[in-house]
Short mmCIF file of C-alpha atoms in Angstrom, two decimals:
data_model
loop_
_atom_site.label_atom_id
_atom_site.label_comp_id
_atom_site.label_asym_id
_atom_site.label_seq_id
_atom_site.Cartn_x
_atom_site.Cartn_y
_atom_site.Cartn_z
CA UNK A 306 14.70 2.64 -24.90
CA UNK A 307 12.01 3.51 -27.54
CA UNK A 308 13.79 1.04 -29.84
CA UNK A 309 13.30 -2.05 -27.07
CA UNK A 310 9.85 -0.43 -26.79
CA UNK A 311 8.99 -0.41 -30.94
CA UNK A 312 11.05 -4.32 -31.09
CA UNK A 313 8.94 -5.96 -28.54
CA UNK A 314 5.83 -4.21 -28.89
CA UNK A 315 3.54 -7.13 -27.72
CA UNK A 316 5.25 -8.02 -24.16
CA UNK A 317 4.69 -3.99 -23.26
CA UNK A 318 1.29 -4.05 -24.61
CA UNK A 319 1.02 -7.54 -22.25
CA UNK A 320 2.35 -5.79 -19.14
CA UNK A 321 0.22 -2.44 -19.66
CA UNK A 322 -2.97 -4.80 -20.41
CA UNK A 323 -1.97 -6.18 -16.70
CA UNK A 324 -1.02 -3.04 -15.41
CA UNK A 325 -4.59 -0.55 -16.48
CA UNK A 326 -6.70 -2.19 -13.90
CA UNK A 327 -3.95 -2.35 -11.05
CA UNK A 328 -4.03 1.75 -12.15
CA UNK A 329 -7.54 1.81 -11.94
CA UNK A 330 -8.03 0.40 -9.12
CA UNK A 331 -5.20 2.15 -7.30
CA UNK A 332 -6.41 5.43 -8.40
CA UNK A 333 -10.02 4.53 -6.96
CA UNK A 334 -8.28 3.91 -4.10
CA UNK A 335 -6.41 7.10 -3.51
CA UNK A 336 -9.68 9.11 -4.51
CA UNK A 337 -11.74 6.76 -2.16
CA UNK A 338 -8.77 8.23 0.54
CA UNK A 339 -8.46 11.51 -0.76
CA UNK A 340 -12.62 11.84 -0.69
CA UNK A 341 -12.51 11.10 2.97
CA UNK A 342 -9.90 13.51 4.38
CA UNK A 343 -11.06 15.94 2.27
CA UNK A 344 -14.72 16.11 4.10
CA UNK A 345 -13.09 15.60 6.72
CA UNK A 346 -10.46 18.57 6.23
CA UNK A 347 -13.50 20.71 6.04
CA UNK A 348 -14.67 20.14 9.67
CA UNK A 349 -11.19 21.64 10.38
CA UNK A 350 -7.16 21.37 11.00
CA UNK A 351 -7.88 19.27 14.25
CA UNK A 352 -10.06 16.92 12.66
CA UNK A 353 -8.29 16.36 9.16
CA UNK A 354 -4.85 15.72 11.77
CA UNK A 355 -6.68 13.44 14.22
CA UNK A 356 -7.96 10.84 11.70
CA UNK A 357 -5.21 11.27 9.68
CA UNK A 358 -3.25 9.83 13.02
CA UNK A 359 -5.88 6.93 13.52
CA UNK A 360 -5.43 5.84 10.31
CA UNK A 361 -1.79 4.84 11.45
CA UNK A 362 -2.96 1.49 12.61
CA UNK A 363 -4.34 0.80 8.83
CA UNK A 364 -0.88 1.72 7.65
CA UNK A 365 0.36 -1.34 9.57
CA UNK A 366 -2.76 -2.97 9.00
CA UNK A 367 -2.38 -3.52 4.94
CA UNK A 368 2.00 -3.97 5.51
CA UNK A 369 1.21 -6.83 7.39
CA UNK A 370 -1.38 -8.08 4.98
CA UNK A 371 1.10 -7.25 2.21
CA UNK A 372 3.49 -9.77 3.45
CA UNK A 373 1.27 -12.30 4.49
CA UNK A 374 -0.59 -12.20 1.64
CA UNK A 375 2.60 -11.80 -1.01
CA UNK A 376 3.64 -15.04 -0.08
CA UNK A 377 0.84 -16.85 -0.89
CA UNK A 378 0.97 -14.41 -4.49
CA UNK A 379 4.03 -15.84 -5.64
CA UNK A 380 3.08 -19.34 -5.01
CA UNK A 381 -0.53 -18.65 -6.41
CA UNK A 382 1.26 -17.14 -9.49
CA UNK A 383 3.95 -19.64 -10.08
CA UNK A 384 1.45 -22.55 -9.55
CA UNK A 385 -0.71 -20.92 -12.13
CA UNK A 386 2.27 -20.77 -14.44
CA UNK A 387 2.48 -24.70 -13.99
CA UNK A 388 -1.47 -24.99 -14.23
CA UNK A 389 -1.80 -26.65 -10.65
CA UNK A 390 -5.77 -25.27 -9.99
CA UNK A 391 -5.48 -27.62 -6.52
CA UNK A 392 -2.66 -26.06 -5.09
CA UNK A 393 -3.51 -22.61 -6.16
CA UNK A 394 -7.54 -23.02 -4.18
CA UNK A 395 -5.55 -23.90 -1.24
CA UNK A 396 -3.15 -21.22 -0.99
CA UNK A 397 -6.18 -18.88 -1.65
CA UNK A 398 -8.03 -20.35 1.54
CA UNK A 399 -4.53 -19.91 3.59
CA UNK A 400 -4.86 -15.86 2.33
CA UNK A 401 -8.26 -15.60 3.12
CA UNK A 402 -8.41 -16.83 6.86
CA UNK A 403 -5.01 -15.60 7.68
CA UNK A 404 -6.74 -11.92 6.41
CA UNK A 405 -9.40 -12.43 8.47
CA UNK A 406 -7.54 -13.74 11.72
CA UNK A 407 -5.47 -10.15 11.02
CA UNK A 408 -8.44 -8.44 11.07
CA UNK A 409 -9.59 -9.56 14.16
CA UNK A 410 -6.44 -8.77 16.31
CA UNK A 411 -6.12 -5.03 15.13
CA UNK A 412 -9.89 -5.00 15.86
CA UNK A 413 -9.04 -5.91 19.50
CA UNK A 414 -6.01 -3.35 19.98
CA UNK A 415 -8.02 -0.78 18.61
CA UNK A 416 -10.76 -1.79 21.01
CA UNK A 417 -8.63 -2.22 23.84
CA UNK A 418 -6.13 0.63 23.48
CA UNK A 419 -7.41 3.90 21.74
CA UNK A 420 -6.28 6.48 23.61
CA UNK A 421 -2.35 4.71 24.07
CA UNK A 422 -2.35 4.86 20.10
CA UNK A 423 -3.09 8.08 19.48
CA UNK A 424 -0.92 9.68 22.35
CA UNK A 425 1.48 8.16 21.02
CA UNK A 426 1.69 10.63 18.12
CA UNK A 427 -0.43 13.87 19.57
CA UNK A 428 -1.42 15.47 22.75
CA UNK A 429 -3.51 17.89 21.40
CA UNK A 430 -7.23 17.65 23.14
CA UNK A 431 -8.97 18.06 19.84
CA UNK A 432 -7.01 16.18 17.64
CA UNK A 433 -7.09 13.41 20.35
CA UNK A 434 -10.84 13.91 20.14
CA UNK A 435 -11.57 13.72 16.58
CA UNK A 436 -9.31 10.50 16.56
CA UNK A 437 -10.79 8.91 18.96
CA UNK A 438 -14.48 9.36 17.59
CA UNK A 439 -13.06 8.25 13.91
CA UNK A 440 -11.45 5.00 16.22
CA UNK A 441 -14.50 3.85 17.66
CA UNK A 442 -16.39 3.13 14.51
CA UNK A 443 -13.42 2.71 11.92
CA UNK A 444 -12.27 -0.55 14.13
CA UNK A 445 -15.32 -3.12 12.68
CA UNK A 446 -14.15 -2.26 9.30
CA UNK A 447 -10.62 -4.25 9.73
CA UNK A 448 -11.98 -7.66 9.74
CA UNK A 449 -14.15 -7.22 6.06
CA UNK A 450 -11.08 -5.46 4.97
CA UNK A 451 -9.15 -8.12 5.72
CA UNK A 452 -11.01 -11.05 3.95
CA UNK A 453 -11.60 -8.39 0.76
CA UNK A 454 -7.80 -7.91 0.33
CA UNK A 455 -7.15 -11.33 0.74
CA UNK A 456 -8.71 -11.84 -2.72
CA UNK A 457 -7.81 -9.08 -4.34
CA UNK A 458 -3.87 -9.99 -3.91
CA UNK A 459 -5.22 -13.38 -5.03
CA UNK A 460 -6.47 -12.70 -8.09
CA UNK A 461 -3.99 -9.67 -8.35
CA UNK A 462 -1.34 -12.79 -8.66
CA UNK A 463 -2.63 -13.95 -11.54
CA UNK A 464 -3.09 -11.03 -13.49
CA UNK A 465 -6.91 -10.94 -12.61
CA UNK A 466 -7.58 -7.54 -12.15
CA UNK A 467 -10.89 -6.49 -13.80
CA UNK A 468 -12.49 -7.25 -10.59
CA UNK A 469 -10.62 -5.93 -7.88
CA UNK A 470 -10.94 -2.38 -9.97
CA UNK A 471 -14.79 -2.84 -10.36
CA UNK A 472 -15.16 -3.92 -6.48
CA UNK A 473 -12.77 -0.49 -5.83
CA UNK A 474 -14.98 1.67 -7.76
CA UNK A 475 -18.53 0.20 -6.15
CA UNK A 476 -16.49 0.63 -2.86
CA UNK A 477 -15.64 4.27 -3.83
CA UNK A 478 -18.96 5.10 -5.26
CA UNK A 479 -20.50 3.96 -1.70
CA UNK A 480 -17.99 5.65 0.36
CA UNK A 481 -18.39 9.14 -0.96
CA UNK A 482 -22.20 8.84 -1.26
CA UNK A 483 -22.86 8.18 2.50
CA UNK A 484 -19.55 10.30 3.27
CA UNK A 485 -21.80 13.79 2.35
CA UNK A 486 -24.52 12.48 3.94
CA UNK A 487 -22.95 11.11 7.30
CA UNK A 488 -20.42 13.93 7.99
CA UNK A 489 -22.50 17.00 7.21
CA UNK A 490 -25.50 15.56 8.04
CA UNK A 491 -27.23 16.34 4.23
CA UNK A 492 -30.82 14.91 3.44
CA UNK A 493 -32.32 14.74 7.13
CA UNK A 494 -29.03 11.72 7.83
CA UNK A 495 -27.61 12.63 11.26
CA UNK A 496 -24.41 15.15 11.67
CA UNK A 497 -22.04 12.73 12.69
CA UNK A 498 -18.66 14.32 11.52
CA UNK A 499 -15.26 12.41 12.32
CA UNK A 500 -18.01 9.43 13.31
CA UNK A 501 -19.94 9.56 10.19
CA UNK A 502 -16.85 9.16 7.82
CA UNK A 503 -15.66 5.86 9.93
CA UNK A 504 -19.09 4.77 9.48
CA UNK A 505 -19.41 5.57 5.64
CA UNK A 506 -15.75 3.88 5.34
CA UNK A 507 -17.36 0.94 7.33
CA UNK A 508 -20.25 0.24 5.15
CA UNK A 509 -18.03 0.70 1.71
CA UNK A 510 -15.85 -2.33 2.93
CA UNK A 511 -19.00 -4.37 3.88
CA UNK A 512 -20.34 -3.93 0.41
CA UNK A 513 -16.64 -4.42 -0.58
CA UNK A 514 -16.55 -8.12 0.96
CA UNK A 515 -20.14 -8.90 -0.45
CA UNK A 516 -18.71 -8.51 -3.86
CA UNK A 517 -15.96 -10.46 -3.69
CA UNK A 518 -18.47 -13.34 -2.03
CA UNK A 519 -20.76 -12.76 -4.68
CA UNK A 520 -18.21 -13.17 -7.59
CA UNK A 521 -16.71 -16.30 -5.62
CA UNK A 522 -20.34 -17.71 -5.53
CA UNK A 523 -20.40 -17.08 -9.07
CA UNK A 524 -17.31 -19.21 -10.07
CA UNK A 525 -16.24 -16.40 -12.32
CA UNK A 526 -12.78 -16.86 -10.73
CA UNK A 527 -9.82 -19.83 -10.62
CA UNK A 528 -10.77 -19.88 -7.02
CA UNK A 529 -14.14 -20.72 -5.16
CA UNK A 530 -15.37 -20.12 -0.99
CA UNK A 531 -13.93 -23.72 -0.19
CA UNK A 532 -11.13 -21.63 1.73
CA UNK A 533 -11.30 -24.44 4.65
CA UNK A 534 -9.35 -26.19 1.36
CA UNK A 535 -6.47 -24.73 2.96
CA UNK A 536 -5.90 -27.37 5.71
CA UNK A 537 -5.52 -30.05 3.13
CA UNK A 538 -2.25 -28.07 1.34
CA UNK A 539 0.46 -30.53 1.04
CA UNK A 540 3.78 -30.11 3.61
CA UNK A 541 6.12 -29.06 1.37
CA UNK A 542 4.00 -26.28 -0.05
CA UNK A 543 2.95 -25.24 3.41
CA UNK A 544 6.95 -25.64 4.10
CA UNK A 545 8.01 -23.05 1.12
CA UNK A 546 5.18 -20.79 2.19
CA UNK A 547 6.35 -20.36 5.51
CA UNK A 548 10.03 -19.94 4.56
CA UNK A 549 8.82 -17.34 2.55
CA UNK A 550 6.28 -15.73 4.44
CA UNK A 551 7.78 -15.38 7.76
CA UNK A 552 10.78 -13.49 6.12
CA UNK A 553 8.11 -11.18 4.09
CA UNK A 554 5.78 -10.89 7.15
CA UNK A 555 8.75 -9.68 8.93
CA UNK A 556 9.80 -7.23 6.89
CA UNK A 557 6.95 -5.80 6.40
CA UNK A 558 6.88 -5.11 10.22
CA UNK A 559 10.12 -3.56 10.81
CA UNK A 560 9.44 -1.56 7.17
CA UNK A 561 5.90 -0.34 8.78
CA UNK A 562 7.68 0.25 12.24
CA UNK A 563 10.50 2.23 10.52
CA UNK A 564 7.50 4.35 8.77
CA UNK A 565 5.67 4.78 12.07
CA UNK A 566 9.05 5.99 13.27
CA UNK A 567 8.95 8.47 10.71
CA UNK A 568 5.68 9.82 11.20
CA UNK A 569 6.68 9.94 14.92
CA UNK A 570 9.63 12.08 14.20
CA UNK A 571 7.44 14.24 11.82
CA UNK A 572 4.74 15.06 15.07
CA UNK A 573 7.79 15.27 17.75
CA UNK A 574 9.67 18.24 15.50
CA UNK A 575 6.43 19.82 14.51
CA UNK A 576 3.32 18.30 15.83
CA UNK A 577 1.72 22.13 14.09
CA UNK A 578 2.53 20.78 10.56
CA UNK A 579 0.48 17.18 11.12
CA UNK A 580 -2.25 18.85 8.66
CA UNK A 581 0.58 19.19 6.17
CA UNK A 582 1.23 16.02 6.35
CA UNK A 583 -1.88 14.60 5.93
CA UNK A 584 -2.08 16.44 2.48
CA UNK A 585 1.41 15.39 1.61
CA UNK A 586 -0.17 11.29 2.23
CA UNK A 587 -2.93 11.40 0.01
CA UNK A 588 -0.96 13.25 -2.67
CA UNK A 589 1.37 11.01 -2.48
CA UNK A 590 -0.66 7.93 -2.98
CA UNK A 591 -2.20 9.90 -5.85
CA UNK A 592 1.52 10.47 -7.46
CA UNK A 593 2.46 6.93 -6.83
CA UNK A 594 -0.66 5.55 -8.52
CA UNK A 595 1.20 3.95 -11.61
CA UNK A 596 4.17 2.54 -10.13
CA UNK A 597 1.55 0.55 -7.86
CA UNK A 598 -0.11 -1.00 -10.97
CA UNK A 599 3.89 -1.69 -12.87
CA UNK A 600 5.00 -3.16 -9.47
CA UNK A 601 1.51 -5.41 -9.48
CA UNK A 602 2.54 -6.58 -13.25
CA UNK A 603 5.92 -7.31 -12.49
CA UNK A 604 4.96 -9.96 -9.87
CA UNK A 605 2.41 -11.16 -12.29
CA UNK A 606 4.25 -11.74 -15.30
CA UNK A 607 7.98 -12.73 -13.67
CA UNK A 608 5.84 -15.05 -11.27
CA UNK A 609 4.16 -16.83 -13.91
CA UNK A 610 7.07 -16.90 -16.38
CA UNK A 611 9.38 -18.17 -13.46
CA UNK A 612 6.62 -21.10 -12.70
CA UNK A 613 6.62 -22.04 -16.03
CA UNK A 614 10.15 -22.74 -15.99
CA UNK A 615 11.70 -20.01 -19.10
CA UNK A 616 14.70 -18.73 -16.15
CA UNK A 617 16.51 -16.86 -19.34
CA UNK A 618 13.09 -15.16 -20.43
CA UNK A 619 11.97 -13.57 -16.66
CA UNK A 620 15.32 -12.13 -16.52
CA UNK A 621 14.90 -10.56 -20.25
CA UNK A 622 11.57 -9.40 -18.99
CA UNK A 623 13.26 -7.80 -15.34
CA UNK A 624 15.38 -5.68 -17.75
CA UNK A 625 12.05 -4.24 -20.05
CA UNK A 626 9.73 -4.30 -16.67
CA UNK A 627 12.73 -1.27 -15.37
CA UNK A 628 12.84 0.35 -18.91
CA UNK A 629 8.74 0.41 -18.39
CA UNK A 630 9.24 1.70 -15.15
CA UNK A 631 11.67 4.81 -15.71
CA UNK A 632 9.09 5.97 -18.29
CA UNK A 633 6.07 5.76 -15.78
CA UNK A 634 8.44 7.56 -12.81
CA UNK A 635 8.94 10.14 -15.54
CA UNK A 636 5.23 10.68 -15.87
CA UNK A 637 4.99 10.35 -12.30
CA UNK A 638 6.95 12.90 -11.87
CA UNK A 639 4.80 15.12 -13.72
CA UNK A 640 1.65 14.53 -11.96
CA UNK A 641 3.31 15.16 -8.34
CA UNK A 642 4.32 18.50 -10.08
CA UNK A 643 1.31 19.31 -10.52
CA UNK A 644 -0.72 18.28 -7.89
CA UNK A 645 1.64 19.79 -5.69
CA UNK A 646 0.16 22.87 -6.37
CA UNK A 647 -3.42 21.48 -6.55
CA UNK A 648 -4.28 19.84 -3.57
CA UNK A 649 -3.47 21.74 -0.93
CA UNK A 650 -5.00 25.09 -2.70
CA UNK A 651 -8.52 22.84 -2.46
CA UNK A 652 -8.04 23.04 1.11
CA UNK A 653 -9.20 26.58 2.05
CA UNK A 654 -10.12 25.40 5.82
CA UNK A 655 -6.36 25.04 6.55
CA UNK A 656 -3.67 27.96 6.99
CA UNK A 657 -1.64 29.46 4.11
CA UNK A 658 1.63 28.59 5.89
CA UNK A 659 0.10 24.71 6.57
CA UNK A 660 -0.73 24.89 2.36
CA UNK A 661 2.71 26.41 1.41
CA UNK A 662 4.59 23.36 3.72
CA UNK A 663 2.42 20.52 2.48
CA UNK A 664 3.63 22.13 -1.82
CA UNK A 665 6.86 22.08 -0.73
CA UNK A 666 7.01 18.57 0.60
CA UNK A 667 5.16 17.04 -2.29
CA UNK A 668 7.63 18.83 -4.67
CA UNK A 669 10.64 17.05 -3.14
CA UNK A 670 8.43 13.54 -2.86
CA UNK A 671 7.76 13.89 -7.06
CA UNK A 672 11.27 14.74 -7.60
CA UNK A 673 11.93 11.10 -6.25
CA UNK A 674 9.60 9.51 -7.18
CA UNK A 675 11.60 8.03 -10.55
CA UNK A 676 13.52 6.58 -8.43
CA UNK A 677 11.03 5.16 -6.07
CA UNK A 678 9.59 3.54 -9.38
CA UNK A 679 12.48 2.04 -10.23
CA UNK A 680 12.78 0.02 -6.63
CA UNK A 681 9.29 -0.78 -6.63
CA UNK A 682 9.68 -2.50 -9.87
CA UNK A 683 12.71 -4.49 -8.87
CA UNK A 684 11.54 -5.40 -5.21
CA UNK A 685 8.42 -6.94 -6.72
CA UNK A 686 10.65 -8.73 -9.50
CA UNK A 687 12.78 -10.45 -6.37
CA UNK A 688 9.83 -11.42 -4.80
CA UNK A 689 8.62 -12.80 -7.49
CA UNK A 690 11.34 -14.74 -8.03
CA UNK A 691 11.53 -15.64 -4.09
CA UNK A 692 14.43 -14.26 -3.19
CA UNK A 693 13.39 -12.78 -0.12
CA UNK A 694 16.64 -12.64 1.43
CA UNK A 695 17.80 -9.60 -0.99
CA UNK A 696 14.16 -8.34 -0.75
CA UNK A 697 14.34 -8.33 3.22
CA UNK A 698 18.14 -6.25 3.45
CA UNK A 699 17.11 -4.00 0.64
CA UNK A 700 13.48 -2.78 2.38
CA UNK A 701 13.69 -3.12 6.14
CA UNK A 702 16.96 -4.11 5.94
CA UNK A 703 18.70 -0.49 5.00
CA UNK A 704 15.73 1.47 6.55
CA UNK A 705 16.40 0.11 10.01
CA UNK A 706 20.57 0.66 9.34
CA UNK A 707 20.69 3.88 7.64
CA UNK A 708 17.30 5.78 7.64
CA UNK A 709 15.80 5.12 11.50
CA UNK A 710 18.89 6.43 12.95
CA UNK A 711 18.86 9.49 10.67
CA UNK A 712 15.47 9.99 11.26
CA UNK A 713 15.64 9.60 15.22
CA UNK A 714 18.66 12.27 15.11
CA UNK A 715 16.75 14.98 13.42
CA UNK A 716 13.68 14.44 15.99
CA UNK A 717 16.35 15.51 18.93
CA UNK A 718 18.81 17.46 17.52
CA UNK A 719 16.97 19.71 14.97
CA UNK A 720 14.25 21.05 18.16
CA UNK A 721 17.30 21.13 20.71
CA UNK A 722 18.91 23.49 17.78
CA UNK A 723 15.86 25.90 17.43
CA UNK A 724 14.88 24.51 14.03
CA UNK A 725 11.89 22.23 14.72
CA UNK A 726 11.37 22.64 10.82
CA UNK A 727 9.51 19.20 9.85
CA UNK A 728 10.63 19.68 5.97
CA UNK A 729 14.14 19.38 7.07
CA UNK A 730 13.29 16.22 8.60
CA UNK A 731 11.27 15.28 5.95
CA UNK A 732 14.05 15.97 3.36
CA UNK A 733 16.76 13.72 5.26
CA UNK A 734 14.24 11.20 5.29
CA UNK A 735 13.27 10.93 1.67
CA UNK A 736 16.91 11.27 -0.32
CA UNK A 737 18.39 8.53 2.26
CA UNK A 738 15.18 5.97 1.71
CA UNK A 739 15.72 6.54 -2.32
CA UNK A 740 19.30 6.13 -2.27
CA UNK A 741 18.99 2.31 -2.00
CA UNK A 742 18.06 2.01 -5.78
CA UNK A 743 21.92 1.75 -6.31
CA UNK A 744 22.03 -1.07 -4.49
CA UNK A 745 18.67 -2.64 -5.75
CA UNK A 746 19.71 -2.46 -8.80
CA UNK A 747 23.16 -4.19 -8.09
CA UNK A 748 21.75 -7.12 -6.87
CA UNK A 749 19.04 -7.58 -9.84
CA UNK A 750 21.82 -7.58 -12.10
CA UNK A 751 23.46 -10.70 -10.43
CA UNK A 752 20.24 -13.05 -11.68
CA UNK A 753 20.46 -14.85 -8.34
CA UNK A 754 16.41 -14.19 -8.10
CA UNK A 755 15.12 -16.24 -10.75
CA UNK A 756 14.01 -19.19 -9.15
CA UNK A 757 11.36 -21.67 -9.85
CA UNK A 758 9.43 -22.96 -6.90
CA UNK A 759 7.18 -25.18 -8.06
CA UNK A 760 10.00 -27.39 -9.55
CA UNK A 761 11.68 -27.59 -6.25
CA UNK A 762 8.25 -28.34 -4.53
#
């Protein structure tokens, strides 16, 4: 491996180049996450659980975006591979009113239907409280959301990602500023608690959306605010988008549904350990922060190569993008050692027993988590390459076949048999979902990805 690494030094120095700001920005992200629950975790167990649960909705929220969005990604980067500016501003306007149009419905069910979205995960008064108060700010900030990460995945497609990681960073910077002051009330700002970190989270993605104007305004991008461009996209573009959207869209709903399931199963065996599990999230996004920016290259470079037509060359790349990858798991792994131990000692409000469960959990998630690089890397080289069919089986596919089930079973059987332990349901749940790398990489190694789109189109 360090041989491959030493021959063809200047396509890993390429991918990493791609792959620091995806980091960045991914690791602004997390702390921009791990900021808010922490304030929030010191206003107590009940409030740290409750927003944790009303964040739910954002889970699907950014799944559905994904797929939406990652179909317009590897047409954006393929067409920029075959230097078709056009094309590429009109797929960009498709991404950035189909973000907003996503924004507005989940801004409507979470107006609409509060309290039937978090009972469906709690029925404890003051976690149902706290969520509720975090719901009815935390709902306006879908729609800005929605038109920011419609860009970033843009520009994310082509490899652009100095300014996604600045906008993160102004975002974070914003968000933990008016976080202190909202929550606690610091400075002579109102004590707003659960209320104040919606609307410091609120604000942040304003300012977040006014960047991303700002730079469009500025032409410092392949793409400008003509996003009403999109209606003049030729058929047969609109054609491959939607052959490959739908099936990415889809899948992203049944993977998100399969996750809610999980998170269901987690509050139904042990609704006491929801804390724990809250911890266990953010860690988790913290642990998973360079596979995020490796999966983001992937689709960058295997995109662009495909669109340029070099078949032979993307599939040389596949095999160093998974080399890159086991060595980032590795020092994945590492980190979620580490922080396993970390985080949840930071939070002093919760119990020692809530603490001890959330160090356990992230132990088991790190020990997996080489794995979990691994299919990262190779679900973002199929849909790169547009085989969504593959892509579709391997995520939602399997989780719906194999892990649901197994997940559904422990939520009945292990309470009925006086071990409502959620760790063992936890446990079940992780080894089965990383199992699937055997098959991922199975159908990587039959090449029948690599496809160039913008020669059929």
């Amino acid at each position: 491996m360090l041989a491959d690494v030493r021959k063809n030094r200047d396509f890993y120095l390429y991918a990493t180049a791609i792959m620091l700001p995806v980091i960045a920005q991914q690791l602004i992200s997390a702390l921009f996450n791990f900021a808010d629950n922490f304030m929030v975790g010191l206003l107590g167990a009940a409030s740290l659980a409750g927003v944790s649960v009303a964040n739910k909705p954002y889970t699907v929220f950014l799944c559905l975006l994904f797929g939406f969005t990652g179909a317009g990604g590897i047409l954006i980067a393929q067409y920029y591979g075959a230097r078709e500016r056009r094309t590429m501003q009109q797929l960009f306007g498709l991404q950035v009113m189909g973000g907003l149009a996503i924004g507005v419905i989940f801004f409507l069910a979470l107006h609409f239907f509060p309290r039937q979205i978090m009972g469906a995960f709690v029925t404890d008064p003051q976690t149902m409280r706290a969520g509720l108060d975090y719901l009815s700010v935390i709902k306006w900030s879908y729609i800005p959301t929605g038109v920011s990460l419609a860009c970033m995945h843009a520009l994310r497609a082509l490899g652009r990602n100095r300014m996604p990681m600045i906008a993160g960073f102004v975002t974070m910077l914003v968000n933990i500023a008016l976080n202190s002051l909202l929550i606690f009330g610091l400075l002579g700002f109102p004590r707003l608690e659960e209320r104040g970190a919606a609307l410091a989270t609120l604000i942040a993605r304003l300012v977040e959306m006014g960047f991303y104007l700002y730079v469009l305004q500025r032409q410092k991008t392949p793409f400008t605010r003509d996003v009403g461009s999109f209606r003049h996209l030729p058929r047969r573009v609109l054609g491959t988008f939607v052959r490959k959207g739908v099936p990415l869209t889809a899948n992203e709903v049944l993977w998100t549904g399969g996750q809610m399931i999980f998170f269901w199963t987690y509050a139904h065996v042990q609704e006491y350990a929801l804390p724990a599990i809250s911890l266990l999230d953010q860690t988790t996004t913290l642990i998973y922060v360079l596979t995020a920016g490796m999966s983001s290259a992937a689709s960058a470079i295997i995109g662009q190569t495909l669109g340029a037509g070099d078949i032979a060359r993307a599939k040389e790349q596949a095999r160093r993008l998974l080399r890159l990858a086991s060595m980032l798991g590795a020092a994945c792994l590492v980190l979620g050692c580490a922080l396993a131990f970390v985080v949840p000692a930071a939070y002093g409000t919760l119990n020692a027993d809530l603490r001890e469960m959330a160090t356990q959990m992230i132990l088991v998630q790190a020990v997996l988590v080489i794995a979990n690089a691994l299919y990262m890397t190779t679900f973002s080289v199929l849909r790169a390459g547009g085989d969504t069919r593959s892509a579709v089986m391997l995520d939602s596919g399997y989780m719906w076949v194999v892990v649901v089930p197994a997940a559904l079973l422990c939520a009945f059987v292990l309470p009925a048999v006086g071990r409502p332990d959620v760790r063992i349901a936890f446990v079940v749940v992780q080894v089965l979902m990383n199992a699937k790398i055997f098959w991922a990489l199975a159908v990587l190694r039959l090449g029948r990805w690599a496809n160039n789109m913008t020669r059929k189109n």
